[in-house]
Coordinates of C-alpha atoms and ligand atoms in Angstrom, one line a residue:
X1 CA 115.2 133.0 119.5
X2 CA 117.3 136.2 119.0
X3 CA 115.9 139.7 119.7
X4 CA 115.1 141.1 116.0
X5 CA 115.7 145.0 115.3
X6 CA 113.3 144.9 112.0
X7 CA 111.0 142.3 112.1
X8 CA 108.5 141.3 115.2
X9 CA 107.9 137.1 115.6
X10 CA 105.7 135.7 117.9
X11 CA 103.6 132.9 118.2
X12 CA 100.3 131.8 119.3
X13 CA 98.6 128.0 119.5
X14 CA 101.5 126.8 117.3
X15 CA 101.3 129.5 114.4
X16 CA 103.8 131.8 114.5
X17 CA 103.7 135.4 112.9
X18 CA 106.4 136.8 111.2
X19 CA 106.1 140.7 110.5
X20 CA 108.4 142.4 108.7
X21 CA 107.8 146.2 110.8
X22 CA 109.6 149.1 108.8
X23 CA 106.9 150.8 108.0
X24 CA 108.3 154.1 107.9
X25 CA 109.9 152.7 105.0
X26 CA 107.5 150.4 103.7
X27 CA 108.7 148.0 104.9
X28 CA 111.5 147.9 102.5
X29 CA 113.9 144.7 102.4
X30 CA 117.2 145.9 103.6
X31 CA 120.1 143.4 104.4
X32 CA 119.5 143.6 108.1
X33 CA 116.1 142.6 107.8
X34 CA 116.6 139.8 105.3
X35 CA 119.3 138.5 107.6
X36 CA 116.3 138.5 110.2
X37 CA 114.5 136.7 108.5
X38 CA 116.7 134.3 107.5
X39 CA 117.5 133.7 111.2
X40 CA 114.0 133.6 112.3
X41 CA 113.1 130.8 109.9
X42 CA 115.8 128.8 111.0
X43 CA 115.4 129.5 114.5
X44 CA 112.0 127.4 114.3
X45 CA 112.8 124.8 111.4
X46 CA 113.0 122.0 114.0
X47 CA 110.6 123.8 116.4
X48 CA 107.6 120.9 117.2
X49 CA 106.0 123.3 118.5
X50 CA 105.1 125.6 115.3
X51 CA 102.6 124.3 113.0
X52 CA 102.8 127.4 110.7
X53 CA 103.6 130.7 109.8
X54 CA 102.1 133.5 108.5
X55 CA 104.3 136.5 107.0
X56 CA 102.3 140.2 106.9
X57 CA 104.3 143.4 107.0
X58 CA 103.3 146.3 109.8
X59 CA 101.5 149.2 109.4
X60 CA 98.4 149.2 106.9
X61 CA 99.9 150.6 103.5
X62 CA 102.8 147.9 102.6
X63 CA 103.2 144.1 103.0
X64 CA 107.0 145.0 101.8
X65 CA 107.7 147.8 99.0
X66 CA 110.7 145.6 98.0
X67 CA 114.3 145.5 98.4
X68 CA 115.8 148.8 100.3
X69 CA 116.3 150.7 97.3
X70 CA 119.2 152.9 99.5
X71 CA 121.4 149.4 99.5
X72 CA 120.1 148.5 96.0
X73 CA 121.8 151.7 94.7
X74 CA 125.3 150.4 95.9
X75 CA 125.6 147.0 94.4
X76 CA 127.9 146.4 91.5
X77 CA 128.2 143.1 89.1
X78 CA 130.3 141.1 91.8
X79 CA 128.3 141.5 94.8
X80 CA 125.0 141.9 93.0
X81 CA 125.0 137.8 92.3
X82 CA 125.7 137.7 95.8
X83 CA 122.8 140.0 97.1
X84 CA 120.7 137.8 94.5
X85 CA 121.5 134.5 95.5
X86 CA 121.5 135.4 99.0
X87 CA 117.8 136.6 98.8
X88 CA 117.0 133.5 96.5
X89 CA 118.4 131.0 99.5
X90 CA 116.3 132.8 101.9
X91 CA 113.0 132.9 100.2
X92 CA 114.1 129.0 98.9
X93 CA 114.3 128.5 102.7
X94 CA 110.7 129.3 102.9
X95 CA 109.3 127.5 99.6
X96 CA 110.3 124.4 100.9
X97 CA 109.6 125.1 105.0
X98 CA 107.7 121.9 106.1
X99 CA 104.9 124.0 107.7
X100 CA 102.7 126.0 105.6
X101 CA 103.1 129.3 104.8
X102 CA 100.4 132.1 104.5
X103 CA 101.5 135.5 103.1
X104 CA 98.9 138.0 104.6
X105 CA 99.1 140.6 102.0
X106 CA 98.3 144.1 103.4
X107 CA 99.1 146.6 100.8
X108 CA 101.9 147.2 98.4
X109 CA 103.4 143.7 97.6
X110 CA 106.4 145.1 94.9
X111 CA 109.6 143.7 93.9
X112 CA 111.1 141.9 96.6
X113 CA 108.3 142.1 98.6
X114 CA 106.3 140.1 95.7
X115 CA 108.8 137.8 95.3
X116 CA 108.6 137.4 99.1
X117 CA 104.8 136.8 99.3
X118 CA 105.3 134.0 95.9
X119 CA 107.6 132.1 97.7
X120 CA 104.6 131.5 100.6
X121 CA 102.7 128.5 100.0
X122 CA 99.3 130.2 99.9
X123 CA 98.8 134.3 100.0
X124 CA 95.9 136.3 101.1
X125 CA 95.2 139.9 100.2
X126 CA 93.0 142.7 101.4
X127 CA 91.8 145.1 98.3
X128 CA 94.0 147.3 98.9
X129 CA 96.6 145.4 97.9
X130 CA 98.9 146.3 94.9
X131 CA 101.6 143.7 93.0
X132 CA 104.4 144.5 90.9
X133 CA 108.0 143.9 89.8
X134 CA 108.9 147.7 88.8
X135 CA 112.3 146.6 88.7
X136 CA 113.1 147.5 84.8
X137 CA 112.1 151.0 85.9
X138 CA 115.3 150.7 88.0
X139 CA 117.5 149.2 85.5
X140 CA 117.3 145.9 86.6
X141 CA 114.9 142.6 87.1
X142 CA 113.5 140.7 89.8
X143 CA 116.3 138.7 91.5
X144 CA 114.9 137.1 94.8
X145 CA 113.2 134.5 92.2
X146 CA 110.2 136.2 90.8
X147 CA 111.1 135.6 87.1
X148 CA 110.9 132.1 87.9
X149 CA 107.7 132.0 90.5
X150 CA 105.7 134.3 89.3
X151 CA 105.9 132.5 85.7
X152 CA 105.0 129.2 87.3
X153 CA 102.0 131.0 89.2
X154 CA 100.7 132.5 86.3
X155 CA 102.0 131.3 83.0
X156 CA 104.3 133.3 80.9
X157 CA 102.0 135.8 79.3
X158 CA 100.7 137.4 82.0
X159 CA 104.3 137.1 84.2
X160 CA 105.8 139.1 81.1
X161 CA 103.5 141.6 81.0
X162 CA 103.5 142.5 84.8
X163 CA 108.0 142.4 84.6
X164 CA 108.3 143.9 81.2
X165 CA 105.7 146.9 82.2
X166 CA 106.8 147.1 85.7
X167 CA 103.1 148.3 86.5
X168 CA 101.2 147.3 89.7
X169 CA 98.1 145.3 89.4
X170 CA 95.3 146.0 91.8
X171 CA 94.2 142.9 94.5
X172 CA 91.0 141.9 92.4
X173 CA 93.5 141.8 89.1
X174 CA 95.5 139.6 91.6
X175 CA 92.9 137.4 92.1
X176 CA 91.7 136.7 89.0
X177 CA 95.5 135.9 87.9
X178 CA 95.6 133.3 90.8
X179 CA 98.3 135.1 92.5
X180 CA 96.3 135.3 95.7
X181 CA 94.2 132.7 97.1
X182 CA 91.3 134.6 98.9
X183 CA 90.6 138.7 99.0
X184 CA 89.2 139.9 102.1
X185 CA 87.8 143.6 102.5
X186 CA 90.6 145.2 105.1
X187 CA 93.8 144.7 106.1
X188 CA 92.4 143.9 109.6
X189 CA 90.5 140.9 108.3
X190 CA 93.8 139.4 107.0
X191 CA 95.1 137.7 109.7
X192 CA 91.7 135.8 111.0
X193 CA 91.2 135.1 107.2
X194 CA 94.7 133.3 107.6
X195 CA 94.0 131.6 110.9
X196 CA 90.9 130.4 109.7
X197 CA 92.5 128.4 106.3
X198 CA 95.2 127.4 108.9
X199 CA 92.1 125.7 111.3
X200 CA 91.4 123.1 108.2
X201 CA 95.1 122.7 107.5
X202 CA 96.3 122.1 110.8
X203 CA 93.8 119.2 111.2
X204 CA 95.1 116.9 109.2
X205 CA 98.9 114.9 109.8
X206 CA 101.7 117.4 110.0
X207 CA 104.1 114.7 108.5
X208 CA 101.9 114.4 105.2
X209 CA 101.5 118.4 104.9
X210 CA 105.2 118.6 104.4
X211 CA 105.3 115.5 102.3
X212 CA 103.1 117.7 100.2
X213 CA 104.8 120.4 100.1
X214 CA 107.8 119.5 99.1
X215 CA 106.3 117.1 96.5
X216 CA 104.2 120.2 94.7
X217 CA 107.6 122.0 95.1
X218 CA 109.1 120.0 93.0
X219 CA 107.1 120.5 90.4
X220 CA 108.7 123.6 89.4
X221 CA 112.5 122.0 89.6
X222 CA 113.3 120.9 86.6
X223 CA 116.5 119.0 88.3
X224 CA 114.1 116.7 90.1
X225 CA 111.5 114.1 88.9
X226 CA 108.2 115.0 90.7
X227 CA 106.5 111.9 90.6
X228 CA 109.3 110.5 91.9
X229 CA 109.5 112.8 95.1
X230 CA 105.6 111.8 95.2
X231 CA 106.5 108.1 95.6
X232 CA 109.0 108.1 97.8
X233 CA 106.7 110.6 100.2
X234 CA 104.1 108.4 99.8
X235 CA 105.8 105.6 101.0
X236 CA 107.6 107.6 103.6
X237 CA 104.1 108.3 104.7
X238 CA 103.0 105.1 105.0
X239 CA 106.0 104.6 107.7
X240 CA 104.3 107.2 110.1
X241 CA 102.5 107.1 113.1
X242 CA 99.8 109.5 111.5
X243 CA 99.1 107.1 109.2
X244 CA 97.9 104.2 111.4
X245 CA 96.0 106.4 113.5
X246 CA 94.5 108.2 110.5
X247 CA 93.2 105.5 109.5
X248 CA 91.9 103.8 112.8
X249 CA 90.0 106.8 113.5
X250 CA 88.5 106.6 109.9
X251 CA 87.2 103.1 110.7
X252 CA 86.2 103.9 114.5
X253 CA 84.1 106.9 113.2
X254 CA 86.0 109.2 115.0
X255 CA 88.4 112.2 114.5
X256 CA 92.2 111.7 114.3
X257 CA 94.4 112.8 116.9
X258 CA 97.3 113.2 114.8
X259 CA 101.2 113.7 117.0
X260 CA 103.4 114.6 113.7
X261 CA 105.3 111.0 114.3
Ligands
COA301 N1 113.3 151.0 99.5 C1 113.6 152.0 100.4 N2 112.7 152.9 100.8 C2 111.5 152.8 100.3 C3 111.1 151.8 99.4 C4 112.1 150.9 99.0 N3 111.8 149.9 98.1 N4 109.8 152.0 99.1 C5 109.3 153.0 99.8 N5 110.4 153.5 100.6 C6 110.4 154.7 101.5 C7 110.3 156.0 100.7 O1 111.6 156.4 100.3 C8 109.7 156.9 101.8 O2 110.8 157.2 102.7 P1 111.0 158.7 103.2 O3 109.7 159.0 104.0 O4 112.2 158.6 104.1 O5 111.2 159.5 102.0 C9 108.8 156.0 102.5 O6 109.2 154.6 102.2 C10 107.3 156.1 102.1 O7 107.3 155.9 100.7 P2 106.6 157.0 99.7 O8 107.3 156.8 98.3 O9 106.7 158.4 100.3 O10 105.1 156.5 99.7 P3 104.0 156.7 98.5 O11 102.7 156.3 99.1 O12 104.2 158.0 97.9 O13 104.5 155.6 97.4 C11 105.2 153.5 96.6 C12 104.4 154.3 97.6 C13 105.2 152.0 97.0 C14 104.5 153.6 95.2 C15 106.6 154.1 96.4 O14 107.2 154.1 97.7 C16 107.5 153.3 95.6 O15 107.4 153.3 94.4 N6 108.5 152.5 96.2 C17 109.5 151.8 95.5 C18 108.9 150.5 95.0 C19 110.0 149.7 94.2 O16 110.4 150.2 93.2 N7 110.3 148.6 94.7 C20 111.1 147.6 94.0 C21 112.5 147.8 94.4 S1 113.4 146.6 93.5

């Protein structure tokens, strides 16, 4: 793994952490740190040895304030769809990572740093917590794929309200929208919180928690047929190591040992 300049990774019983850590600027998104990112992620793809990550951003008043609005200020029409798709391919890289994702939510969550924490399979907030997508108070919209996550999240209504308004909602707001999955009082709490959800996920047969993944994914691409991904995970599944030995242990009365093969 390369040495990072603006994020800190590391790793600990097969979950790895990924912070972004700019917090004298809020942990803004600037291209260097999305290139980070990027290359992190990649870096552990193949990696048998992490089981799943968890995204938070350092210090304890941002989870990312959104894209570095110094850089945003010098992009034009041609490499605007650029810095757009660029940031979609990386949070896309994410989405569909076959380990779950946590986003650990410890304060403002706006703009990029929303769209961020939606691409995550499963976020956790502390209450103080803030979302948003201000970008029409900049003159522009959400273009890491918020328009399109936050909608399937949420519904339409409520996505529109929060993009056309550009206001932040608080954490409990958050919650009762469905953005995040569980509150917890402080930002300290966050990342137990997260290894504690990750305790009952990490139980059960890696294969078949990236089989769901990318089936549920595809329920928000239109260019696919869900229930077709579905099938041919399930049958892929039932090719799998896990699979015998899930269910021998089912009919021996004891617990799995599960090898991801
Ligand atoms: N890009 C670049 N720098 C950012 C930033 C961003 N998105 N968000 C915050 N910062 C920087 C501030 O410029 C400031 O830097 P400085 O100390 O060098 O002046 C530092 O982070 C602290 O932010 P500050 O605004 O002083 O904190 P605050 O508590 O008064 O306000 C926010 C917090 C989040 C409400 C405010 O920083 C903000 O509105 N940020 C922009 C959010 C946004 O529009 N994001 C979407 C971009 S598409």
């Amino acid at each position: 793994m390369p040495s990072f300049k603006h994020i800190l990774f590391d790793g600990r019983d097969g979950v790895s952490t990924l912070t972004i850590n700019r917090p004298d600027k809020l942990n803004a998104l600037n291209n260097a740190t999305l290139k980070e990112i990027r290359e992190a992620i990649q870096g552990v793809l193949d990696d048998r040895n992490i089981k799943a990550l968890i995204i938070t951003g350092s210090g304890e008043k941002a989870f990312v304030a959104g894209a570095d609005i110094g850089e945003l200020s010098e992009l034009n029409e041609l490499n605007g769809r650029k810095f757009s798709e660029n940031g979609q391919d990386i949070f896309e890289l994410i989405e569909n990572f076959h380990k779950p994702v946590i986003a650990a939510i410890n304060g403002f969550a706006l703009g990029g740093g929303f769209e961020l924490a939606l691409a995550c399979h499963i976020r956790i907030a502390s209450k103080n917590a803030r979302f948003g997508l201000p970008e029409v108070t900049l003159g522009i919209l959400p273009g890491f794929g918020g328009t399109q996550r936050l909608t399937h999240l949420i519904g339409k209504g409520r996505s529109l309200e929060m993009m056309l308004t550009g206001e932040m909602i608080d954490a409990e707001t958050g919650y009762n929208y469905g953005i995040i999955n569980h509150l917890v009082d402080t930002p300290d709490l966050l990342l137990p919180a997260a290894q504690d959800i990750l305790k009952k996920i990490l139980r059960n047969a890696p294969l078949a928690l990236g089989m769901v993944i990318e089936s549920v994914n595809a329920a928000n691409r239109f260019e696919i047929n869900g229930y077709q991904t579905e099938s041919n995970c399930f049958s892929n599944a039932l090719k799998t190591n896990d699979f015998n030995e899930g269910i021998r242990a089912f009919l021996e009365k004891r617990p799995p040992e599960f090898t991801g093969d």
